Tab-separated table of C-alpha atoms and ligand atoms in Angstrom:
chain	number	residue	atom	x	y	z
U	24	UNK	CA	-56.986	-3.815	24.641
U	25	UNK	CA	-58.674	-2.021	27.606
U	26	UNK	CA	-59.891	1.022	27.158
U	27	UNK	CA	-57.836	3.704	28.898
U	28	UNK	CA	-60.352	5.401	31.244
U	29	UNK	CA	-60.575	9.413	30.633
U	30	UNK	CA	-60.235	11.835	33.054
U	31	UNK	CA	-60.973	15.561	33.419
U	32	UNK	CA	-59.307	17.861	34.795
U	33	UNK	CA	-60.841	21.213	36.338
U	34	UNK	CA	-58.245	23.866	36.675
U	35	UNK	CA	-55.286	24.418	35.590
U	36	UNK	CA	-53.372	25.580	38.371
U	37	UNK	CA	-50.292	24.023	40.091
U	38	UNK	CA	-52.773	21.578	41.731
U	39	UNK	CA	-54.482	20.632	38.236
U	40	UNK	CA	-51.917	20.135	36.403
U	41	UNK	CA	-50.434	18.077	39.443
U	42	UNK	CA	-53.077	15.656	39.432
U	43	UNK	CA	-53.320	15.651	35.749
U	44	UNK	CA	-49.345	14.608	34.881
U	45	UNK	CA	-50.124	11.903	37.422
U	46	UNK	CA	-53.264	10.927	36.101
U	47	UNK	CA	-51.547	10.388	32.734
U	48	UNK	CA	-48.257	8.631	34.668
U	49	UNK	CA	-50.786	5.859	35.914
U	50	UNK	CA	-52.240	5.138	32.083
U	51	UNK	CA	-55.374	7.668	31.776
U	52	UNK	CA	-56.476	9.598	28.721
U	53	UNK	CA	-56.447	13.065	30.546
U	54	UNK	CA	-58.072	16.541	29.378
U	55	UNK	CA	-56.898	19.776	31.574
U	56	UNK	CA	-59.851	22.311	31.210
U	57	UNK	CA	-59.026	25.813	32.251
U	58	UNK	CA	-61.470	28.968	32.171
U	59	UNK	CA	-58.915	31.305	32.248
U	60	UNK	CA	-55.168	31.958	31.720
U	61	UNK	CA	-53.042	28.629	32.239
U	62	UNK	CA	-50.911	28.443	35.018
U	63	UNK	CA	-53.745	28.853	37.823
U	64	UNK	CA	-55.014	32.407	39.756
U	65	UNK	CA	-53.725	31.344	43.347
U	66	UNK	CA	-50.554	29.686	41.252
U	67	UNK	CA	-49.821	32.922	39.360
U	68	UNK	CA	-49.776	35.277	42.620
U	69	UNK	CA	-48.472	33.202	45.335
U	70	UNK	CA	-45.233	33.630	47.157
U	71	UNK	CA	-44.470	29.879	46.385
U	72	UNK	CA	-42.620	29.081	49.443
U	73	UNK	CA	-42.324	25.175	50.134
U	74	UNK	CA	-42.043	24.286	53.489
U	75	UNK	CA	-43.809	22.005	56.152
U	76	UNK	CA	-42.696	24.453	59.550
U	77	UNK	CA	-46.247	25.636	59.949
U	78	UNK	CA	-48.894	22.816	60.688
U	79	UNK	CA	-51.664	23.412	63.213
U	80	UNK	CA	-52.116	19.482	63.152
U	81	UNK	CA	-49.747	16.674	63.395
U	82	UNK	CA	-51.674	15.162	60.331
U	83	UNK	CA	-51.112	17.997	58.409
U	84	UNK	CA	-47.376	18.051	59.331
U	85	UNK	CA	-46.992	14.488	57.920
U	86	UNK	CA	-48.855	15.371	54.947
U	87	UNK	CA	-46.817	18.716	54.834
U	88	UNK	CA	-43.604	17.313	55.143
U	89	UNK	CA	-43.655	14.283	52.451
U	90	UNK	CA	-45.217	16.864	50.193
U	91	UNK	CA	-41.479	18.681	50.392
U	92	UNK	CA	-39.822	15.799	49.163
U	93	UNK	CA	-42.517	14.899	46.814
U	94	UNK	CA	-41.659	18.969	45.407
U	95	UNK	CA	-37.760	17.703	46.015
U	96	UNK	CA	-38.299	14.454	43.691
U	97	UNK	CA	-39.910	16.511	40.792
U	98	UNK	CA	-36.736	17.271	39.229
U	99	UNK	CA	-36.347	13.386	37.999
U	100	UNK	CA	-39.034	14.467	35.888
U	101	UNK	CA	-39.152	17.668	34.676
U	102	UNK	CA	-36.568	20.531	34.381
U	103	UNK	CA	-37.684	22.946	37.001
U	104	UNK	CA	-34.190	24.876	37.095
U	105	UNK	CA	-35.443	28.404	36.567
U	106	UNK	CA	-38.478	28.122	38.469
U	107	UNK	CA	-37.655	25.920	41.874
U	108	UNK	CA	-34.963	26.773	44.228
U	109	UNK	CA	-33.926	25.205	47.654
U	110	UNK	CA	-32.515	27.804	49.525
U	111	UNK	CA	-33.824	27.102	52.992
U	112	UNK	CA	-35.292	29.427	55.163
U	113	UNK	CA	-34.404	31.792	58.010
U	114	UNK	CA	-37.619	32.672	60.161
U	115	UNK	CA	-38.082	35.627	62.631
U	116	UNK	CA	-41.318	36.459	62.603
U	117	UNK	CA	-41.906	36.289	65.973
U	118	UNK	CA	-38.826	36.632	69.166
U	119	UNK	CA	-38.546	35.497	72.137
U	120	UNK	CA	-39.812	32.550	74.014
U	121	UNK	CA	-42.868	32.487	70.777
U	122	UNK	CA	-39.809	31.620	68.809
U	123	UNK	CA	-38.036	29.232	70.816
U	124	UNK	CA	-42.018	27.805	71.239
U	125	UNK	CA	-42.113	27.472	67.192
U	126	UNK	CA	-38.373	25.756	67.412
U	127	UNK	CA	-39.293	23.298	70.054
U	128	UNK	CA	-42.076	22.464	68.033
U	129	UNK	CA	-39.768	21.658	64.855
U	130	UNK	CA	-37.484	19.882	67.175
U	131	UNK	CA	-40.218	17.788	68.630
U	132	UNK	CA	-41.677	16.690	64.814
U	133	UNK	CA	-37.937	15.700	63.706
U	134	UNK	CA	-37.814	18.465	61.588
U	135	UNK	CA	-34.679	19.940	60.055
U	136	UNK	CA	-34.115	23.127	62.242
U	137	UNK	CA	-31.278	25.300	63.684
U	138	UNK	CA	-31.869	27.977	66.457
U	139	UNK	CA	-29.293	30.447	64.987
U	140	UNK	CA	-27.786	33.839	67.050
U	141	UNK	CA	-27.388	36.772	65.682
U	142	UNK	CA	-23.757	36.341	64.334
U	143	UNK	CA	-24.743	32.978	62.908
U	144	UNK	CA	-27.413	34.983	60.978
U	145	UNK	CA	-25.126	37.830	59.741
U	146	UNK	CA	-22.659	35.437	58.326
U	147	UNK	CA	-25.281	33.710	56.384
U	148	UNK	CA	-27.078	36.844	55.191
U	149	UNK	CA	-24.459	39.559	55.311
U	150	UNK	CA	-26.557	42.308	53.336
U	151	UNK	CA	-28.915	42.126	56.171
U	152	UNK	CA	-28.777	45.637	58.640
U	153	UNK	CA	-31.675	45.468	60.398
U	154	UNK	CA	-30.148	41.182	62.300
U	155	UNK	CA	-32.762	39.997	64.947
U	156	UNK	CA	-30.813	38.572	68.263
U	157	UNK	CA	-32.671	35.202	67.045
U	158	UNK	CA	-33.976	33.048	64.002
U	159	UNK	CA	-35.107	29.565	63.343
U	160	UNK	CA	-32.704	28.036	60.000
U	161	UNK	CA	-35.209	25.688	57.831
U	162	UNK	CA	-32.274	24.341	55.322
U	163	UNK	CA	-33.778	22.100	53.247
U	164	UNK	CA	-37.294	24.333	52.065
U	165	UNK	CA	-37.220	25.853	49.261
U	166	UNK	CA	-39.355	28.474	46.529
U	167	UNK	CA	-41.157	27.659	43.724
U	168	UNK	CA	-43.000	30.128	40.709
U	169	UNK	CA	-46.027	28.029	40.933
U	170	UNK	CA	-47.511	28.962	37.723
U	171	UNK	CA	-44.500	28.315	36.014
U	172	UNK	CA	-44.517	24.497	37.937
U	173	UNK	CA	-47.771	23.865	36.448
U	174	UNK	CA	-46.947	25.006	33.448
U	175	UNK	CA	-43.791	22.911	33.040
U	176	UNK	CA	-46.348	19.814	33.816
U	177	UNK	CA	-49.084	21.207	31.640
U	178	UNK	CA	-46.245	20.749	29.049
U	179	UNK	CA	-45.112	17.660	29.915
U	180	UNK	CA	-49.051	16.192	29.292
U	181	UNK	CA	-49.228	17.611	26.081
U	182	UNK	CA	-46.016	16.437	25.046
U	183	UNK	CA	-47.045	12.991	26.270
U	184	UNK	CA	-50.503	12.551	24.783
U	185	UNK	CA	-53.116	14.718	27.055
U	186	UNK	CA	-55.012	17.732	26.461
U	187	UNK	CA	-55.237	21.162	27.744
U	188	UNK	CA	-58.445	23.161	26.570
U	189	UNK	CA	-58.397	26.898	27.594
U	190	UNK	CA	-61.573	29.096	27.733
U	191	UNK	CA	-63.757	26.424	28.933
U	192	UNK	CA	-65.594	26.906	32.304
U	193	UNK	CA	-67.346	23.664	33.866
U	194	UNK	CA	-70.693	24.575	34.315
U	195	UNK	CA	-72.027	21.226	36.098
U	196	UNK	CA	-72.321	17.750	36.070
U	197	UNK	CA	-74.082	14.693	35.006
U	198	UNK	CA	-74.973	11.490	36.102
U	199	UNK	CA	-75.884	8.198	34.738
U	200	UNK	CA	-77.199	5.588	37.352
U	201	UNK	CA	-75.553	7.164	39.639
U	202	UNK	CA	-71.884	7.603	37.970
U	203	UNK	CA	-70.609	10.797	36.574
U	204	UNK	CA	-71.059	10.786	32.936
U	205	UNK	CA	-70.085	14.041	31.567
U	206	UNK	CA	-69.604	17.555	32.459
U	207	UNK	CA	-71.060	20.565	30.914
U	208	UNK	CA	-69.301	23.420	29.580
U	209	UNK	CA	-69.477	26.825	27.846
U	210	UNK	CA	-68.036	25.094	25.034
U	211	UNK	CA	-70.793	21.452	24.865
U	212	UNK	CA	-70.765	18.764	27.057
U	213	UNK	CA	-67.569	16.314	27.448
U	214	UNK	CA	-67.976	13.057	28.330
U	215	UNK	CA	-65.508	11.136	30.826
U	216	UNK	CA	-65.688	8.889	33.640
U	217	UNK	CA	-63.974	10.773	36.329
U	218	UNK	CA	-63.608	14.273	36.815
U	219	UNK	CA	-61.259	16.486	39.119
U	220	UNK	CA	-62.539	19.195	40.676
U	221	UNK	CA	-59.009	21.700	41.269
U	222	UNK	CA	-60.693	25.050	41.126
U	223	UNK	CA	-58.741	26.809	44.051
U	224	UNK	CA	-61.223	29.367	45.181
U	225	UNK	CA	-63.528	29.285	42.916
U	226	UNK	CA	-64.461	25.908	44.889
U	227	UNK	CA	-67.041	27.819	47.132
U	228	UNK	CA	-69.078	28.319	43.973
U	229	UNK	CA	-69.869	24.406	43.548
U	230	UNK	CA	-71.452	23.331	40.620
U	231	UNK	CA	-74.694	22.324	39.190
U	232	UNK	CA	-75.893	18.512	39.010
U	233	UNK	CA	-73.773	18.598	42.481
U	234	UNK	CA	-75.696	19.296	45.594
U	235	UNK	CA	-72.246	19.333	48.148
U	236	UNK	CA	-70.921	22.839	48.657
U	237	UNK	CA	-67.118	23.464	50.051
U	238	UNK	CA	-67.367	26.223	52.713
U	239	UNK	CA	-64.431	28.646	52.444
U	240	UNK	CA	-62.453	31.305	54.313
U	241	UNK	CA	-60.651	32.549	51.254
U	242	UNK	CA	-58.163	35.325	51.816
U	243	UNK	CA	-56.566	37.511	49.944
U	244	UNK	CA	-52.709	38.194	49.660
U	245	UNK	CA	-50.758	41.065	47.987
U	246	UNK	CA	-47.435	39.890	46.036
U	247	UNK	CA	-44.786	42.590	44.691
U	248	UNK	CA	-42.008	41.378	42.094
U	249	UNK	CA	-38.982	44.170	41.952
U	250	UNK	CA	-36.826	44.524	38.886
U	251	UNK	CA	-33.706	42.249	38.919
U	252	UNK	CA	-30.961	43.916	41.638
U	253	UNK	CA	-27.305	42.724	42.465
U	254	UNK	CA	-27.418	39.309	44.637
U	255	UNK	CA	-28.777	40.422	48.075
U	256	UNK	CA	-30.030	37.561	50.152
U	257	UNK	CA	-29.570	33.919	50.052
U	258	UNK	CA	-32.145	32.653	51.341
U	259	UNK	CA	-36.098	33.450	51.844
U	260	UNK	CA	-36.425	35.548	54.876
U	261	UNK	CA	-40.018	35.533	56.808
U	262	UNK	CA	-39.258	38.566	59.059
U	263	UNK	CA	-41.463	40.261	61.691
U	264	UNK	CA	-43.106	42.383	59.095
U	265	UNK	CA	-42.322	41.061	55.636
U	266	UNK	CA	-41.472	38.353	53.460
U	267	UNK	CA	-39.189	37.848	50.749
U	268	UNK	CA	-36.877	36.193	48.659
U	269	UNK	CA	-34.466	36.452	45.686
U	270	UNK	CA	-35.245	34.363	42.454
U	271	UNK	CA	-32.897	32.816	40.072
U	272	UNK	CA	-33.086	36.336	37.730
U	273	UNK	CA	-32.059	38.535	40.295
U	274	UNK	CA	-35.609	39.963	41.041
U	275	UNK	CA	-37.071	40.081	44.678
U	276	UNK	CA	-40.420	38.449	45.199
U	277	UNK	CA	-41.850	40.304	48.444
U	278	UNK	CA	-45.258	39.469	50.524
U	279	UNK	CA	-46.787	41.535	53.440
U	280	UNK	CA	-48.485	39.233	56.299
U	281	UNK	CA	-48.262	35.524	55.514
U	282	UNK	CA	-51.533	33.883	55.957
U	283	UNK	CA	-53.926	36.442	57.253
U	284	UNK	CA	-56.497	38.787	55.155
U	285	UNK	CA	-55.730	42.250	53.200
U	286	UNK	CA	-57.616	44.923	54.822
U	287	UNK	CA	-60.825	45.917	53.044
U	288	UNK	CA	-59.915	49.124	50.843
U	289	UNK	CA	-56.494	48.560	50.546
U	290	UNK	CA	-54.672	51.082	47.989
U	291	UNK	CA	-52.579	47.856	46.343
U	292	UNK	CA	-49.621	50.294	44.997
U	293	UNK	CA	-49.127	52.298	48.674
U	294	UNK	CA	-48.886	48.570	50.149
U	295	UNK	CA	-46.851	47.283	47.387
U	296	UNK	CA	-44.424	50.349	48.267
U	297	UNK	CA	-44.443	50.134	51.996
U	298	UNK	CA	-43.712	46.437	51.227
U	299	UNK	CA	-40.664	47.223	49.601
U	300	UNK	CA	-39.701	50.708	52.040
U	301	UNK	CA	-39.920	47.541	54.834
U	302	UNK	CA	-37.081	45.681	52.911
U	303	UNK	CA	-34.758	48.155	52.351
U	304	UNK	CA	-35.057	48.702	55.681
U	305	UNK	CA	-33.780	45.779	56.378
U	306	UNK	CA	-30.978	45.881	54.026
U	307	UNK	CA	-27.321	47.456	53.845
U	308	UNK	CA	-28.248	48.232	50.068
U	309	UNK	CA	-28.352	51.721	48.395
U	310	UNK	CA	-30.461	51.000	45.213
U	311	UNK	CA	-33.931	51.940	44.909
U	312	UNK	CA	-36.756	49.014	44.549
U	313	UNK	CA	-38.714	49.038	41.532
U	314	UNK	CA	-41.974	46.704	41.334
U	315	UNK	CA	-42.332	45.778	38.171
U	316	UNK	CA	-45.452	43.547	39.226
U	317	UNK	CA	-47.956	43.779	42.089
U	318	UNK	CA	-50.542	40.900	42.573
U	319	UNK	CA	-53.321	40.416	44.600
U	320	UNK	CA	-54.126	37.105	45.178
U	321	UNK	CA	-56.487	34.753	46.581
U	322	UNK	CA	-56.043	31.684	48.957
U	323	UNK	CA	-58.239	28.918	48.500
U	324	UNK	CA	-58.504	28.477	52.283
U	325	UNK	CA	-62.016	25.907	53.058
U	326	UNK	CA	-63.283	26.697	56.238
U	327	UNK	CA	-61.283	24.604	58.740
U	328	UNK	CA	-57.981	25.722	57.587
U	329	UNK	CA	-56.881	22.173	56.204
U	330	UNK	CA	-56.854	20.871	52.689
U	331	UNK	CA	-59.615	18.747	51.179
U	332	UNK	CA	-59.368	15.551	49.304
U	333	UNK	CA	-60.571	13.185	46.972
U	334	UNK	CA	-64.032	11.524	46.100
U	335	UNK	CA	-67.510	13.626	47.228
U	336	UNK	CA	-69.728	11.424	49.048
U	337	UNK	CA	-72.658	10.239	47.264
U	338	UNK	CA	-70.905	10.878	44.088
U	339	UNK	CA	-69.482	8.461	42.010
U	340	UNK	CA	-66.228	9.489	39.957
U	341	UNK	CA	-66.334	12.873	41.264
U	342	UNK	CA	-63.303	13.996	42.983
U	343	UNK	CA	-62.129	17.507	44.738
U	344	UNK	CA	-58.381	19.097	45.600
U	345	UNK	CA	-58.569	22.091	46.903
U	346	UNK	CA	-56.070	23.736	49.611
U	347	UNK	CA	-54.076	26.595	50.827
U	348	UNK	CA	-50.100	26.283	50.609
U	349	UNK	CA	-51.241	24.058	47.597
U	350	UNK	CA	-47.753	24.949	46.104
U	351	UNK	CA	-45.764	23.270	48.093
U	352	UNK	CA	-48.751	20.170	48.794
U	353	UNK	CA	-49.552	20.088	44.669
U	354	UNK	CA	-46.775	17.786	43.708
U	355	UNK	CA	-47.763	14.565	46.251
U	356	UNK	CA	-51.152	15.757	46.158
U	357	UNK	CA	-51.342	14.741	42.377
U	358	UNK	CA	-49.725	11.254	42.788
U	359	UNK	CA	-52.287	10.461	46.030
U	360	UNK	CA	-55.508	11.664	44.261
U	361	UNK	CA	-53.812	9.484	40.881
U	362	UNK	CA	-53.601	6.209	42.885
U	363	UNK	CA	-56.673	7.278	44.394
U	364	UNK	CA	-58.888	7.180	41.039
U	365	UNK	CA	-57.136	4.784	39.271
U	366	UNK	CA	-56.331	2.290	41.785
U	367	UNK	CA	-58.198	2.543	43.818
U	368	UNK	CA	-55.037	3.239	46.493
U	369	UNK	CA	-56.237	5.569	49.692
U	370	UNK	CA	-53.274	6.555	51.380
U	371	UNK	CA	-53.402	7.516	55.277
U	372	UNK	CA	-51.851	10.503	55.095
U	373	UNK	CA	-55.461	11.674	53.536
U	374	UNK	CA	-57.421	10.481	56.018
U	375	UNK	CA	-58.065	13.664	58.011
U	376	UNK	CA	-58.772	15.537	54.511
U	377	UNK	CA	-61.877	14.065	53.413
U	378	UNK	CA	-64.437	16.092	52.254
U	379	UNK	CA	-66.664	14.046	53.990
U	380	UNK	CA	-66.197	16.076	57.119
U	381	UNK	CA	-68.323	19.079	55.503
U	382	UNK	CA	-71.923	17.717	55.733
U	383	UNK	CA	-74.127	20.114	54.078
G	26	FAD	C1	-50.676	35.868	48.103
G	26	FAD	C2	-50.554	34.373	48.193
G	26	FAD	C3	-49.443	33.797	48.784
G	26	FAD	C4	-49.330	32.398	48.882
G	26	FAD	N1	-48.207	31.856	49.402
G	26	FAD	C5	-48.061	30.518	49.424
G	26	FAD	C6	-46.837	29.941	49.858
G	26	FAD	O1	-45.879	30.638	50.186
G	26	FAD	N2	-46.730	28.576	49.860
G	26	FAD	C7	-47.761	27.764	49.477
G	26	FAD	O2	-47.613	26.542	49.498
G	26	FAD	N3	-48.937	28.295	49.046
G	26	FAD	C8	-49.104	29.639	49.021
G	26	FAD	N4	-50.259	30.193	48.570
G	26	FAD	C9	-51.372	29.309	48.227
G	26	FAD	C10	-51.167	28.659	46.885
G	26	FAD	O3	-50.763	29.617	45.946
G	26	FAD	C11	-52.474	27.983	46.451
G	26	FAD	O4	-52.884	27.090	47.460
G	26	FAD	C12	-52.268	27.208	45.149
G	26	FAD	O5	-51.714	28.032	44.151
G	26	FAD	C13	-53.610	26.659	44.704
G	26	FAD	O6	-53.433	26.064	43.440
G	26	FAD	P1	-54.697	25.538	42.659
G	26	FAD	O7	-54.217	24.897	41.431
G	26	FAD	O8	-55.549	24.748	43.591
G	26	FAD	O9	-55.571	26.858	42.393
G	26	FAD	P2	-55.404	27.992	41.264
G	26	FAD	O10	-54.006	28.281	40.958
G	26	FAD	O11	-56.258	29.119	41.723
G	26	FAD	O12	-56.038	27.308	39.988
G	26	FAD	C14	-57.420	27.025	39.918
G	26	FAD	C15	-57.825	27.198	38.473
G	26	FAD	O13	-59.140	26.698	38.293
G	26	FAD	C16	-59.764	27.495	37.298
G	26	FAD	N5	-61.218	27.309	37.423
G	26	FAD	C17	-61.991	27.604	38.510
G	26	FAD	N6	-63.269	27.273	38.256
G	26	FAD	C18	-63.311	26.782	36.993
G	26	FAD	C19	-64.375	26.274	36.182
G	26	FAD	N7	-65.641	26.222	36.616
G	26	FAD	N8	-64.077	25.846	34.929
G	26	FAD	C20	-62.791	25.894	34.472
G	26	FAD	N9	-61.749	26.358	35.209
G	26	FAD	C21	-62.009	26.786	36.457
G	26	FAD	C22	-59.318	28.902	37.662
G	26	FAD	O14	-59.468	29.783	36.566
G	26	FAD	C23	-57.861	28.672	38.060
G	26	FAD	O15	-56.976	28.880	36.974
G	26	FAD	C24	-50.386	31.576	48.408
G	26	FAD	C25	-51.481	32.149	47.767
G	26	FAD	C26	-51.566	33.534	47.654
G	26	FAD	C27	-52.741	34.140	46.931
């Protein structure tokens, strides 16, 4: 019988464990290795929306947009009941014609949109006080509690034959004629023929044995949870100055500004609290807010903006996934790097996400 051919996994976030359930799908032996808690750092403290209505490129809409029904699909595998939800989106962030700009735009990409007015938007969200004359209606995006996504696949691994090793940092790699032979570790060396590098931020670090560096922008991103209140909105609202949703257990998940940088200094509780002063603003709702959780993240953003993928130039089985808004590109990111490795299967919609496009 051939020899299944192993496969390491760095990372255990939502991309990780991504990549690693498909790994295993296609026939590998697959070991996740985390350093830290499972579940991911961006993963645990991101606002987990899924969506493909931002995209600076039209690549990155196509990738954007089959990753959304790659997320959609997921459910034939695993039970993601309490932790995904497709409640579409209503988005006022900006007005005016910037708004009607960001619709055309949809319109133009064949994207599911609905310019609504401001009755249309008070009889979907009635418990909203604060209605702007205009907002653009996503239906079919959705929220997901990343960690709990990888988590759910993490299981799934284990239950079908893979490993998960926590407390083990990747130190560097090492090469035999020029293909990776092991990686080193706080914990010995493991051998495998392919490794996946899906350390979210940590990326800009790079590794030793590996000369290629990913330059980053990484930003961070503050994330309050409220204790569970009465059912207040039904879907996730991305206002002028704050976003939110409801999850399946009542509580709010809130975030300030959506893809920008905190400011340096930032007291994390007096922002978590203005957060939340913002929404009830917004709200026809008499309770107070409570956070009961206040995160601050950070983005894996490389340099460019756009998400990199697959095999580092110059070295053999060595292969990278790192991205912002990797919760709602983790799912189809998984199955393309998969094919990638195992078969040997490029797909196009990679092609402008090569991390061959950082020389350094
Ligand atoms: C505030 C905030 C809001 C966000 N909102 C959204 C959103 O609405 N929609 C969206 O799609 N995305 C959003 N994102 C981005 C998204 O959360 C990330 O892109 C995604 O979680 C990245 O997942 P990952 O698995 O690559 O990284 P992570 O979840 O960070 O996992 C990487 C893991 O690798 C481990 N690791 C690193 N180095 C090593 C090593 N040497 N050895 C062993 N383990 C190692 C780390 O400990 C970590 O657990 C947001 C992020 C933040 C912070």
């Amino acid at each position: 019988m051939k020899k299944k051919p192993k496969i390491l996994i760095v990372g255990s976030g939502i991309v990780g464990a991504s990549i690693a359930l498909s790994c295993l799908n296609l026939g590998a032996d697959v070991v996740v290795v985390e350093k830290d808690k499972l579940g991911g750092a961006a993963s645990s403290k991101s606002f987990g929306w899924i969506n493909a209505s931002f995209a600076e490129s039209p690549a990155y809409f196509d990738l954007r947009n089959a990753a959304v029904d790659a997320f959609r699909n997921l459910k034939t595998e695993l039970n993601l009941s309490q932790s995904v939800s497709w409640q579409g989106t209503l988005w006022w962030e900006d007005s005016g014609q910037e708004l009607k700009n960001q619709f055309n735009n949809l319109l133009d990409r064949g994207y599911a949109a609905k310019l609504l007015n401001n009755n249309e938007i008070k009889n979907l969200e009635p418990n909203l006080k604060d209605v702007p004359e205009a907002a653009i209606f996503t239906p079919l995006e959705g929220a997901a509690e990343a960690d709990r996504v990888a988590l759910a696949m993490l299981r799934r691994l284990t239950d079908e034959g893979g490993k998960v090793i926590s407390g083990c940092i990747v130190e560097g790699l090492k090469f035999k004629e020029d293909c990776l032979s092991s990686v080193q570790t706080n914990i010995g060396e493991m051998s495998c023929d392919m490794v996946a590098l899906a350390t979210g931020a940590a990326a800009e670090n790079g590794l030793f044995g590996c000369d290629w560096k990913l330059p980053m922008q990484n930003k961070k991103g503050l994330i309050v949870q409220t204790s569970p209140v009465q059912d207040l909105i039904n879907h996730i609202l991305m206002t002028d100055d704050v976003h939110f949703k409801q999850n399946m257990d009542g509580t709010l998940t809130a975030g300030e500004i959506f893809s920008g940088d905190l400011e340096e200094n930032i007291v994390a509780l007096d922002l978590a609290s203005d957060v939340l002063t913002r929404i009830s603003r917004k709200l026809d709702f008499s309770t107070n807010l409570i956070p009961t959780n206040i995160k601050i993240g950070t983005r894996p953003v490389p340099i460019d903006g756009f998400p990199v993928v697959g095999n580092i130039e110059g070295y053999k089985g060595v292969f990278i996934a790192v991205m912002h808004s990797g919760v709602t590109l983790a799912p189809l990111i998984g199955q393309l790097l998969a094919s990638e490795m195992l078969k040997n299967s490029k797909s196009p919609l990679l092609g402008s996400f090569r991390p061959s496009r950082f020389v350094n």
